[in-house]
Short mmCIF file of C-alpha atoms in Angstrom, two decimals:
data_model
loop_
_atom_site.label_atom_id
_atom_site.label_comp_id
_atom_site.label_asym_id
_atom_site.label_seq_id
_atom_site.Cartn_x
_atom_site.Cartn_y
_atom_site.Cartn_z
CA UNK A 1 104.94 28.34 6.87
CA UNK A 2 102.46 29.57 4.26
CA UNK A 3 100.14 32.46 5.12
CA UNK A 4 97.21 32.92 2.74
CA UNK A 5 95.41 36.26 2.47
CA UNK A 6 92.15 35.76 0.53
CA UNK A 7 89.89 38.46 -0.83
CA UNK A 8 86.41 37.07 -0.41
CA UNK A 9 85.03 40.58 -0.15
CA UNK A 10 81.99 40.97 -2.42
CA UNK A 11 80.85 44.27 -0.90
CA UNK A 12 81.07 47.83 -2.19
CA UNK A 13 83.36 48.64 0.73
CA UNK A 14 86.97 47.47 0.98
CA UNK A 15 86.69 46.08 4.51
CA UNK A 16 83.68 43.75 4.82
CA UNK A 17 82.27 40.61 3.29
CA UNK A 18 78.71 40.75 2.05
CA UNK A 19 76.30 38.15 3.39
CA UNK A 20 72.79 38.50 2.06
CA UNK A 21 69.75 36.54 3.19
CA UNK A 22 70.30 32.77 3.22
CA UNK A 23 68.39 32.30 -0.03
CA UNK A 24 70.81 34.66 -1.80
CA UNK A 25 74.15 33.73 -0.21
CA UNK A 26 75.16 31.20 -2.85
CA UNK A 27 73.83 33.04 -5.92
CA UNK A 28 77.37 33.63 -7.13
CA UNK A 29 80.42 31.54 -7.88
CA UNK A 30 82.46 31.56 -4.69
CA UNK A 31 85.25 29.13 -5.58
CA UNK A 32 88.56 30.84 -6.30
CA UNK A 33 92.30 30.23 -6.26
CA UNK A 34 92.60 30.71 -2.49
CA UNK A 35 89.86 28.16 -1.82
CA UNK A 36 91.82 25.66 -3.90
CA UNK A 37 95.14 26.56 -2.30
CA UNK A 38 93.78 26.12 1.22
CA UNK A 39 92.09 22.84 0.29
CA UNK A 40 95.17 21.25 -1.21
CA UNK A 41 97.51 22.46 1.55
CA UNK A 42 95.16 21.03 4.15
CA UNK A 43 94.88 17.71 2.29
CA UNK A 44 98.66 17.51 2.03
CA UNK A 45 98.95 18.44 5.74
CA UNK A 46 101.25 21.33 4.86
CA UNK A 47 101.48 23.93 7.61
CA UNK A 48 99.43 27.01 6.71
CA UNK A 49 97.35 29.81 8.20
CA UNK A 50 94.77 32.14 6.67
CA UNK A 51 94.68 35.86 7.43
CA UNK A 52 91.14 37.27 7.22
CA UNK A 53 91.27 41.03 6.74
CA UNK A 54 87.57 41.71 6.20
CA UNK A 55 84.72 42.03 8.66
CA UNK A 56 83.03 38.65 8.22
CA UNK A 57 80.52 37.71 10.95
CA UNK A 58 79.25 34.86 8.74
CA UNK A 59 82.73 33.56 7.91
CA UNK A 60 82.13 30.02 9.22
CA UNK A 61 79.06 29.79 6.99
CA UNK A 62 81.23 30.52 3.93
CA UNK A 63 84.01 28.16 5.04
CA UNK A 64 81.52 25.34 5.53
CA UNK A 65 80.22 25.73 1.95
CA UNK A 66 83.77 25.47 0.65
CA UNK A 67 84.76 22.50 2.87
CA UNK A 68 87.26 24.71 4.73
CA UNK A 69 85.61 24.79 8.13
CA UNK A 70 88.64 23.42 9.98
CA UNK A 71 91.28 25.79 8.58
CA UNK A 72 93.52 27.70 10.96
CA UNK A 73 92.93 31.44 10.60
CA UNK A 74 93.64 34.81 12.19
CA UNK A 75 90.88 37.43 11.90
CA UNK A 76 91.72 41.13 12.05
CA UNK A 77 88.26 41.96 13.37
CA UNK A 78 88.35 39.21 16.00
CA UNK A 79 91.49 40.93 17.24
CA UNK A 80 90.11 44.48 17.02
CA UNK A 81 86.77 43.51 18.63
CA UNK A 82 88.31 41.04 21.12
CA UNK A 83 85.93 38.31 19.95
CA UNK A 84 88.33 35.38 19.64
CA UNK A 85 86.18 32.36 20.38
CA UNK A 86 86.14 28.82 18.99
CA UNK A 87 82.93 27.37 20.40
CA UNK A 88 79.63 28.00 18.63
CA UNK A 89 76.84 29.13 20.93
CA UNK A 90 73.36 28.92 19.35
CA UNK A 91 71.16 31.98 19.81
CA UNK A 92 67.38 31.70 20.15
CA UNK A 93 65.95 35.06 19.02
CA UNK A 94 62.59 34.20 20.59
CA UNK A 95 64.20 34.41 24.04
CA UNK A 96 65.00 38.10 23.54
CA UNK A 97 63.13 40.77 25.49
CA UNK A 98 60.40 41.40 22.94
CA UNK A 99 57.34 43.59 23.69
CA UNK A 100 54.66 41.60 25.50
CA UNK A 101 52.16 41.90 22.67
CA UNK A 102 54.68 40.97 19.94
CA UNK A 103 53.39 38.54 17.31
CA UNK A 104 55.75 36.31 15.32
CA UNK A 105 54.64 35.70 11.74
CA UNK A 106 56.52 33.02 9.85
CA UNK A 107 57.09 34.24 6.31
CA UNK A 108 58.54 32.21 3.45
CA UNK A 109 62.11 33.50 3.98
CA UNK A 110 62.15 35.18 7.41
CA UNK A 111 60.16 35.84 10.57
CA UNK A 112 58.24 39.12 10.81
CA UNK A 113 57.58 40.57 14.26
CA UNK A 114 54.47 42.75 14.58
CA UNK A 115 53.41 44.91 17.52
CA UNK A 116 49.90 46.37 17.55
CA UNK A 117 49.49 45.40 13.90
CA UNK A 118 52.61 47.27 12.75
CA UNK A 119 55.94 45.86 11.56
CA UNK A 120 58.35 45.98 14.48
CA UNK A 121 61.26 43.74 13.38
CA UNK A 122 62.42 41.18 10.85
CA UNK A 123 64.43 38.13 11.96
CA UNK A 124 66.78 36.77 9.28
CA UNK A 125 68.62 33.46 9.47
CA UNK A 126 71.87 32.41 7.84
CA UNK A 127 72.51 29.58 5.41
CA UNK A 128 72.79 27.02 8.23
CA UNK A 129 69.79 28.32 10.22
CA UNK A 130 71.86 30.45 12.61
CA UNK A 131 70.70 33.95 13.53
CA UNK A 132 72.23 36.39 11.03
CA UNK A 133 70.59 39.74 11.73
CA UNK A 134 67.50 41.52 12.99
CA UNK A 135 66.12 44.63 11.30
CA UNK A 136 64.06 46.94 13.54
CA UNK A 137 61.46 49.33 12.10
CA UNK A 138 60.05 52.68 13.11
CA UNK A 139 57.39 54.52 11.12
CA UNK A 140 57.82 52.13 8.20
CA UNK A 141 61.60 52.57 7.89
CA UNK A 142 64.59 50.59 9.17
CA UNK A 143 65.82 52.26 12.35
CA UNK A 144 68.62 49.83 13.27
CA UNK A 145 70.06 46.46 12.37
CA UNK A 146 71.60 43.95 14.76
CA UNK A 147 74.34 41.90 13.07
CA UNK A 148 75.18 38.58 14.71
CA UNK A 149 78.30 36.47 14.40
CA UNK A 150 77.62 32.87 13.33
CA UNK A 151 79.44 31.70 16.47
CA UNK A 152 76.58 33.07 18.56
CA UNK A 153 76.99 36.68 19.73
CA UNK A 154 76.01 40.22 18.77
CA UNK A 155 78.83 41.53 16.60
CA UNK A 156 77.68 45.04 15.63
CA UNK A 157 74.70 47.37 15.40
CA UNK A 158 73.97 49.69 12.49
CA UNK A 159 71.88 52.74 13.41
CA UNK A 160 70.00 54.87 10.86
CA UNK A 161 68.75 58.46 11.20
CA UNK A 162 65.16 59.65 10.71
CA UNK A 163 65.71 59.81 6.95
CA UNK A 164 66.80 56.17 6.82
CA UNK A 165 70.41 57.09 6.15
CA UNK A 166 73.44 55.48 7.77
CA UNK A 167 74.23 57.07 11.16
CA UNK A 168 76.85 54.77 12.70
CA UNK A 169 77.98 51.16 13.04
CA UNK A 170 79.02 50.10 16.53
CA UNK A 171 81.28 47.05 17.01
CA UNK A 172 81.13 45.03 20.26
CA UNK A 173 83.24 42.56 22.21
CA UNK A 174 81.93 39.32 23.72
CA UNK A 175 80.79 41.17 26.86
CA UNK A 176 78.60 43.51 24.80
CA UNK A 177 80.89 46.51 25.33
CA UNK A 178 81.48 48.72 22.31
CA UNK A 179 85.09 48.74 21.12
CA UNK A 180 84.92 51.11 18.15
CA UNK A 181 82.37 52.75 15.88
CA UNK A 182 82.23 53.73 12.22
CA UNK A 183 80.78 57.15 11.29
CA UNK A 184 79.26 58.39 8.00
CA UNK A 185 82.50 60.30 7.36
CA UNK A 186 84.23 56.85 7.32
CA UNK A 187 86.13 57.82 10.49
CA UNK A 188 86.56 55.09 13.10
CA UNK A 189 86.33 56.18 16.76
CA UNK A 190 87.94 54.06 19.49
CA UNK A 191 86.31 53.60 22.90
CA UNK A 192 88.69 55.25 25.41
CA UNK A 193 88.20 52.26 27.76
CA UNK A 194 90.10 50.08 25.27
CA UNK A 195 92.57 52.69 24.02
CA UNK A 196 95.55 50.57 25.09
CA UNK A 197 94.66 48.00 22.40
CA UNK A 198 95.01 50.58 19.62
CA UNK A 199 97.67 53.07 18.52
CA UNK A 200 95.28 55.89 17.67
CA UNK A 201 92.14 57.41 19.20
CA UNK A 202 90.51 57.61 15.79
CA UNK A 203 91.27 56.49 12.24
CA UNK A 204 90.54 58.23 8.95
CA UNK A 205 89.00 55.04 7.55
CA UNK A 206 88.50 51.39 8.48
CA UNK A 207 91.32 50.35 6.15
CA UNK A 208 93.79 52.27 8.37
CA UNK A 209 92.72 50.27 11.42
CA UNK A 210 93.00 47.04 9.41
CA UNK A 211 96.48 47.97 8.21
CA UNK A 212 97.59 48.68 11.79
CA UNK A 213 96.41 45.29 13.03
CA UNK A 214 97.85 43.53 9.98
CA UNK A 215 101.27 45.10 10.51
CA UNK A 216 101.21 44.03 14.17
CA UNK A 217 100.43 40.45 13.14
CA UNK A 218 103.20 40.44 10.53
CA UNK A 219 105.81 41.71 12.98
CA UNK A 220 104.83 39.20 15.67
CA UNK A 221 104.27 36.10 13.52
CA UNK A 222 105.84 36.13 10.05
CA UNK A 223 109.54 35.42 9.71
CA UNK A 224 111.93 35.80 6.80
CA UNK A 225 111.50 32.15 5.80
CA UNK A 226 107.69 32.27 5.77
CA UNK A 227 105.66 32.76 2.59
CA UNK A 228 102.69 35.12 2.24
CA UNK A 229 100.30 34.32 -0.62
CA UNK A 230 98.14 37.31 -1.54
CA UNK A 231 94.96 36.94 -3.59
CA UNK A 232 95.46 39.72 -6.12
CA UNK A 233 92.63 42.25 -6.39
CA UNK A 234 92.87 46.00 -6.97
CA UNK A 235 91.84 47.21 -3.49
CA UNK A 236 93.52 44.23 -1.86
CA UNK A 237 96.84 44.98 -3.60
CA UNK A 238 96.75 48.60 -2.51
CA UNK A 239 96.06 47.65 1.10
CA UNK A 240 98.53 44.78 1.55
CA UNK A 241 101.39 45.67 -0.77
CA UNK A 242 101.68 49.11 0.83
CA UNK A 243 102.02 47.55 4.28
CA UNK A 244 105.18 46.25 5.93
CA UNK A 245 106.80 43.27 4.20
CA UNK A 246 108.22 40.32 6.10
CA UNK A 247 108.96 36.95 4.51
CA UNK A 248 108.49 36.01 0.87
CA UNK A 249 105.47 37.31 -1.06
CA UNK A 250 103.61 35.41 -3.79
CA UNK A 251 100.90 37.26 -5.72
CA UNK A 252 98.13 34.93 -6.90
CA UNK A 253 96.14 36.09 -9.94
CA UNK A 254 92.71 34.57 -10.63
CA UNK A 255 90.92 35.32 -13.91
CA UNK A 256 87.50 35.99 -12.41
CA UNK A 257 88.80 38.46 -9.82
CA UNK A 258 91.51 40.64 -11.38
CA UNK A 259 91.43 42.43 -14.73
CA UNK A 260 95.12 42.33 -15.65
CA UNK A 261 94.79 44.97 -18.35
CA UNK A 262 93.15 47.55 -16.08
CA UNK A 263 94.06 46.69 -12.47
CA UNK A 264 97.61 45.28 -12.57
CA UNK A 265 99.78 46.38 -9.60
CA UNK A 266 102.09 49.35 -10.10
CA UNK A 267 105.90 49.35 -9.77
CA UNK A 268 105.80 50.32 -6.08
CA UNK A 269 103.48 47.44 -5.24
CA UNK A 270 105.40 44.95 -7.36
CA UNK A 271 108.61 45.84 -5.51
CA UNK A 272 107.32 43.71 -2.61
CA UNK A 273 106.39 40.72 -4.78
CA UNK A 274 108.81 37.79 -5.18
CA UNK A 275 106.77 35.51 -7.47
CA UNK A 276 103.50 35.80 -9.39
CA UNK A 277 101.25 32.74 -9.73
CA UNK A 278 98.55 32.74 -12.43
CA UNK A 279 95.70 30.36 -13.22
CA UNK A 280 95.86 30.15 -17.03
CA UNK A 281 98.41 30.24 -19.84
CA UNK A 282 96.68 33.32 -21.25
CA UNK A 283 97.16 35.17 -17.95
CA UNK A 284 100.76 34.00 -17.79
CA UNK A 285 101.38 35.63 -21.17
CA UNK A 286 99.53 38.84 -20.21
CA UNK A 287 101.44 39.19 -16.94
CA UNK A 288 104.81 38.63 -18.61
CA UNK A 289 103.95 41.27 -21.22
CA UNK A 290 102.94 43.72 -18.47
CA UNK A 291 106.17 43.11 -16.55
CA UNK A 292 108.29 43.59 -19.68
CA UNK A 293 106.51 46.87 -20.47
CA UNK A 294 107.14 48.09 -16.92
CA UNK A 295 110.74 46.91 -16.92
CA UNK A 296 110.13 44.70 -13.88
CA UNK A 297 111.66 41.24 -13.45
CA UNK A 298 109.51 38.81 -11.42
CA UNK A 299 109.20 35.04 -12.00
CA UNK A 300 105.75 33.99 -13.26
CA UNK A 301 104.38 30.47 -12.71
CA UNK A 302 101.10 28.93 -13.88
CA UNK A 303 99.33 26.75 -11.30
CA UNK A 304 95.73 25.72 -12.08
CA UNK A 305 93.08 26.37 -9.39
CA UNK A 306 91.74 22.83 -9.42
CA UNK A 307 88.72 22.06 -7.23
CA UNK A 308 89.58 18.73 -5.63
CA UNK A 309 86.04 18.32 -4.26
CA UNK A 310 84.85 17.23 -7.70
CA UNK A 311 84.43 13.61 -8.71
CA UNK A 312 83.85 11.59 -11.91
CA UNK A 313 80.29 11.90 -13.21
CA UNK A 314 77.67 9.18 -13.67
CA UNK A 315 76.26 10.04 -17.10
CA UNK A 316 76.91 6.52 -18.37
CA UNK A 317 74.30 5.24 -15.90
CA UNK A 318 71.36 6.96 -17.56
CA UNK A 319 69.91 6.54 -21.05
CA UNK A 320 69.69 10.28 -21.81
CA UNK A 321 72.65 11.88 -23.57
CA UNK A 322 72.79 15.34 -22.00
CA UNK A 323 74.72 18.13 -23.71
CA UNK A 324 75.54 21.15 -21.54
CA UNK A 325 76.07 24.46 -23.38
CA UNK A 326 77.35 27.52 -21.49
CA UNK A 327 76.03 30.68 -23.15
CA UNK A 328 77.82 33.38 -21.11
CA UNK A 329 80.88 34.03 -23.28
CA UNK A 330 79.48 33.16 -26.71
CA UNK A 331 77.79 35.79 -28.97
CA UNK A 332 74.07 35.28 -29.55
CA UNK A 333 74.41 34.77 -33.32
CA UNK A 334 76.89 31.94 -32.74
CA UNK A 335 74.65 30.44 -30.06
CA UNK A 336 71.78 30.31 -32.53
CA UNK A 337 73.98 28.29 -34.90
CA UNK A 338 75.07 26.04 -32.02
CA UNK A 339 71.45 25.37 -31.03
CA UNK A 340 70.55 24.59 -34.67
CA UNK A 341 73.45 22.13 -34.93
CA UNK A 342 72.50 20.38 -31.68
CA UNK A 343 68.83 20.37 -32.73
CA UNK A 344 69.77 18.36 -35.83
CA UNK A 345 71.43 15.79 -33.58
CA UNK A 346 68.38 15.79 -31.28
CA UNK A 347 66.00 15.06 -34.18
CA UNK A 348 68.23 12.17 -35.27
CA UNK A 349 68.64 10.77 -31.76
CA UNK A 350 65.78 11.15 -29.29
CA UNK A 351 68.07 10.28 -26.39
CA UNK A 352 69.94 13.59 -26.76
CA UNK A 353 68.84 16.34 -24.35
CA UNK A 354 70.13 19.92 -24.34
CA UNK A 355 70.90 22.05 -21.30
CA UNK A 356 71.45 25.74 -22.06
CA UNK A 357 73.16 27.19 -18.98
CA UNK A 358 73.97 30.73 -17.83
CA UNK A 359 75.30 32.10 -14.54
CA UNK A 360 72.39 33.68 -12.69
CA UNK A 361 74.46 36.76 -11.80
CA UNK A 362 75.11 37.47 -15.50
CA UNK A 363 72.13 39.49 -16.75
CA UNK A 364 73.34 39.55 -20.34
CA UNK A 365 73.68 35.75 -20.37
CA UNK A 366 70.20 35.34 -18.89
CA UNK A 367 68.92 37.59 -21.66
CA UNK A 368 70.52 35.23 -24.17
CA UNK A 369 68.65 32.31 -22.61
CA UNK A 370 65.34 34.15 -23.03
CA UNK A 371 66.10 35.01 -26.67
CA UNK A 372 67.16 31.44 -27.46
CA UNK A 373 63.97 30.09 -25.91
CA UNK A 374 61.86 32.51 -27.98
CA UNK A 375 63.73 31.57 -31.18
CA UNK A 376 63.22 27.84 -30.56
CA UNK A 377 59.51 28.34 -29.83
CA UNK A 378 59.11 30.51 -32.93
CA UNK A 379 60.81 27.87 -35.06
CA UNK A 380 58.43 25.11 -33.95
CA UNK A 381 55.56 27.64 -34.00
CA UNK A 382 54.32 27.00 -30.45
CA UNK A 383 53.90 28.83 -27.18
CA UNK A 384 54.88 27.18 -23.89
CA UNK A 385 51.19 27.04 -22.93
CA UNK A 386 50.31 25.22 -26.16
CA UNK A 387 53.10 22.69 -25.53
CA UNK A 388 51.66 21.91 -22.10
CA UNK A 389 48.21 21.36 -23.62
CA UNK A 390 49.58 19.10 -26.37
CA UNK A 391 51.49 16.99 -23.83
CA UNK A 392 48.38 16.60 -21.70
CA UNK A 393 46.37 15.37 -24.67
CA UNK A 394 49.12 13.08 -26.05
CA UNK A 395 47.25 9.81 -25.40
CA UNK A 396 44.22 11.06 -27.37
CA UNK A 397 46.20 11.95 -30.50
CA UNK A 398 45.54 9.75 -33.52
CA UNK A 399 46.13 11.73 -36.74
CA UNK A 400 49.58 11.97 -38.26
CA UNK A 401 49.39 15.78 -38.15
CA UNK A 402 48.72 15.77 -34.43
CA UNK A 403 51.44 13.19 -33.86
CA UNK A 404 53.89 15.61 -35.48
CA UNK A 405 52.71 18.31 -33.08
CA UNK A 406 53.37 15.99 -30.15
CA UNK A 407 56.84 15.25 -31.53
CA UNK A 408 57.65 18.97 -31.68
CA UNK A 409 56.32 19.49 -28.17
CA UNK A 410 58.46 16.63 -26.85
CA UNK A 411 61.46 18.10 -28.65
CA UNK A 412 61.08 21.38 -26.77
CA UNK A 413 60.67 19.51 -23.49
CA UNK A 414 64.10 17.96 -24.02
CA UNK A 415 65.66 21.43 -23.73
CA UNK A 416 66.42 22.87 -20.28
CA UNK A 417 67.08 26.56 -19.70
CA UNK A 418 69.28 26.48 -16.61
CA UNK A 419 70.46 29.36 -14.43
CA UNK A 420 73.62 28.45 -12.49
CA UNK A 421 73.21 29.67 -8.91
CA UNK A 422 76.45 28.35 -7.41
CA UNK A 423 79.33 25.97 -8.06
CA UNK A 424 77.69 23.28 -5.91
CA UNK A 425 74.55 23.43 -8.08
CA UNK A 426 76.68 23.32 -11.25
CA UNK A 427 78.51 20.24 -9.96
CA UNK A 428 75.17 18.49 -9.36
CA UNK A 429 73.95 19.40 -12.83
CA UNK A 430 77.12 18.10 -14.49
CA UNK A 431 76.92 14.77 -12.68
CA UNK A 432 74.77 13.28 -15.47
CA UNK A 433 76.03 15.37 -18.41
CA UNK A 434 77.63 13.47 -21.31
CA UNK A 435 79.18 16.40 -23.24
CA UNK A 436 80.10 20.07 -22.50
CA UNK A 437 80.07 22.79 -25.16
CA UNK A 438 81.61 26.21 -24.48
CA UNK A 439 82.40 28.07 -27.70
CA UNK A 440 83.26 31.40 -26.08
CA UNK A 441 86.61 33.01 -26.91
CA UNK A 442 87.23 33.12 -23.16
CA UNK A 443 86.27 29.64 -22.04
CA UNK A 444 84.93 29.39 -18.51
CA UNK A 445 87.72 28.20 -16.24
CA UNK A 446 85.58 26.65 -13.53
CA UNK A 447 83.42 24.80 -16.06
CA UNK A 448 86.55 23.35 -17.67
CA UNK A 449 87.88 22.22 -14.30
CA UNK A 450 84.51 20.72 -13.33
CA UNK A 451 84.32 18.96 -16.70
CA UNK A 452 87.75 17.39 -16.25
CA UNK A 453 86.82 16.20 -12.76
CA UNK A 454 83.56 14.69 -13.96
CA UNK A 455 85.34 13.03 -16.91
CA UNK A 456 83.18 14.86 -19.44
CA UNK A 457 84.57 15.55 -22.95
CA UNK A 458 84.47 19.24 -23.85
CA UNK A 459 84.06 21.05 -27.16
CA UNK A 460 85.71 24.49 -27.26
CA UNK A 461 86.70 27.03 -29.87
CA UNK A 462 90.03 28.00 -28.26
CA UNK A 463 92.86 25.75 -27.00
CA UNK A 464 93.68 25.64 -23.29
CA UNK A 465 95.95 23.62 -20.99
CA UNK A 466 92.87 21.88 -19.60
CA UNK A 467 91.21 20.62 -22.80
CA UNK A 468 93.46 18.99 -25.41
CA UNK A 469 92.24 18.31 -28.92
CA UNK A 470 91.19 14.67 -29.50
CA UNK A 471 92.27 13.81 -25.95
CA UNK A 472 89.63 14.99 -23.46
CA UNK A 473 87.79 17.17 -25.97
CA UNK A 474 87.72 18.78 -29.40
CA UNK A 475 88.80 22.24 -30.50
CA UNK A 476 86.69 23.49 -33.41
CA UNK A 477 86.88 26.97 -34.93
CA UNK A 478 83.46 27.05 -36.60
CA UNK A 479 80.13 26.32 -34.82
CA UNK A 480 78.96 24.69 -38.07
CA UNK A 481 81.40 21.86 -37.23
CA UNK A 482 79.54 21.14 -34.00
CA UNK A 483 77.18 18.46 -35.34
CA UNK A 484 80.15 16.37 -36.47
CA UNK A 485 81.89 16.92 -33.10
CA UNK A 486 78.76 15.78 -31.25
CA UNK A 487 78.60 12.62 -33.33
CA UNK A 488 82.27 11.99 -32.55
CA UNK A 489 81.42 11.56 -28.86
CA UNK A 490 77.79 10.42 -28.83
CA UNK A 491 77.75 7.88 -31.68
CA UNK A 492 79.38 4.86 -30.03
CA UNK A 493 81.34 4.87 -26.80
CA UNK A 494 84.92 4.47 -28.02
CA UNK A 495 85.86 8.16 -28.26
CA UNK A 496 83.87 9.07 -25.14
CA UNK A 497 85.61 6.36 -23.09
CA UNK A 498 89.04 7.48 -24.33
CA UNK A 499 88.22 11.04 -23.21
CA UNK A 500 87.12 9.69 -19.81
CA UNK A 501 90.41 7.84 -19.35
CA UNK A 502 92.40 10.91 -20.36
CA UNK A 503 90.37 13.11 -17.98
CA UNK A 504 91.12 10.68 -15.15
CA UNK A 505 94.82 11.21 -15.90
CA UNK A 506 94.25 14.97 -15.73
CA UNK A 507 92.70 14.54 -12.29
CA UNK A 508 95.87 12.79 -11.13
CA UNK A 509 97.95 15.53 -12.76
CA UNK A 510 96.07 18.17 -10.77
CA UNK A 511 96.02 16.22 -7.50
CA UNK A 512 96.96 18.01 -4.29
CA UNK A 513 100.38 16.32 -4.17
CA UNK A 514 101.28 17.40 -7.69
CA UNK A 515 100.00 20.92 -7.18
CA UNK A 516 102.00 21.17 -3.95
CA UNK A 517 105.04 20.21 -6.01
CA UNK A 518 104.33 23.19 -8.28
CA UNK A 519 104.16 25.41 -5.22
CA UNK A 520 107.54 24.05 -4.15
CA UNK A 521 108.82 25.18 -7.54
CA UNK A 522 107.42 28.63 -6.80
CA UNK A 523 109.48 28.69 -3.61
CA UNK A 524 112.57 27.82 -5.59
CA UNK A 525 111.80 30.79 -7.82
CA UNK A 526 111.45 32.95 -4.71
CA UNK A 527 114.87 31.81 -3.49
CA UNK A 528 116.50 32.48 -6.87
CA UNK A 529 114.96 35.94 -7.02
CA UNK A 530 116.27 36.66 -3.52
CA UNK A 531 119.78 35.62 -4.57
CA UNK A 532 119.60 37.84 -7.66
CA UNK A 533 118.40 40.82 -5.61
CA UNK A 534 121.31 40.58 -3.17
#
């Protein structure tokens, strides 16, 4: 049986998942190697279980977004809090015992509760409308926060002192009894009533309690023939690879989570690893170099984290020819050349539209978008306000000079400055895109995968196993070659259709069945390593 241990922790702590207000929860790319692994194992009906180490009261919300709602999982905190429950029980916060003169004011993103004209509480919902937390106020400061589990019960309460600083976090069971509490010193105190469920009366830090419960689960459930797949991350490696080992261990390295140069596991941690799985050929090379330098022998296998939720796009159904350019990993001076090259194509063909995209969480990339917009406006010598006025008066324009102004205004309107909030939003945007351009030295892995799935040809500056030159894309070393590359795919349909057919073959190549076969190969490597170690 496969046991997957993800690290979906986005918090500053090493023991909890961060869940912001519902309108922020998806403002980051959440897809990773573990999401893909769980998806394909479920589709192939391979026996697997997920071990959730972090405190995650909104876990079901996350799983639903990733189409993993039905996975089988064991939660450390469900065990420690005694909150194992499968049924969802909706909570109506308006049925709580509020003060009699409480007024509920429906704000744009939450519900504000006022008592005698003063802020008393703030009710915050999760991504699916479920109660997520309630902040209570005293004298204009937050005095306590109720944190609710998305299955419908109070999970913990955070209390703050008179200065608004953290005082304690109390964790409850389903009956509302406190099981343990976290102090500002990071110590965890156990309720003496439930002492029999724990080995210590108090723990130096939450990670010690997690490690205790994890070791208990390993001893009781994981046998020598089972396989544990660990999502490699610095804090995660330290926590899991220092714990008791049972079964075979595969370390899964994902580009957007682990910096191999700076955070690679040490010799002690690697001693418990049987096989390392990486997502790209570049990472495969880096890992092998690291192992050689350390004098450690561990098999390394590349398995792409392919998102099987994606489908072929529909760009051929619309008249516009949309070009999507990711700006994140490309220097600004090169981007300016890229925009100039695409602009030439846009002036020649009015059907061509440009989408300049950047991940919303990347401030530097968003700065590039702003600078590119300013440069384009400066070049056509307009402000955005002037463009709106010109468009409004288009039907009244008669002179050739004014017609040229309208043409320039329409040109700018064919450019979209797009901030990528989540992978689901990116997928929607790519549905009608005809061509992807990513000229960064480190091409974006998820964008490449999404492009393959949508059947979109891609233009890159560096080779990769996902985009092959003159097959499902073009590899060009100089951005000045971009205009010719655009013509290659947008003038006539022959080359574009050939890329679509090749991309469809890639989809089959990265199907769940074929990826499961690669995982079977990883098990063979595990077995061989075990024989060599004996």
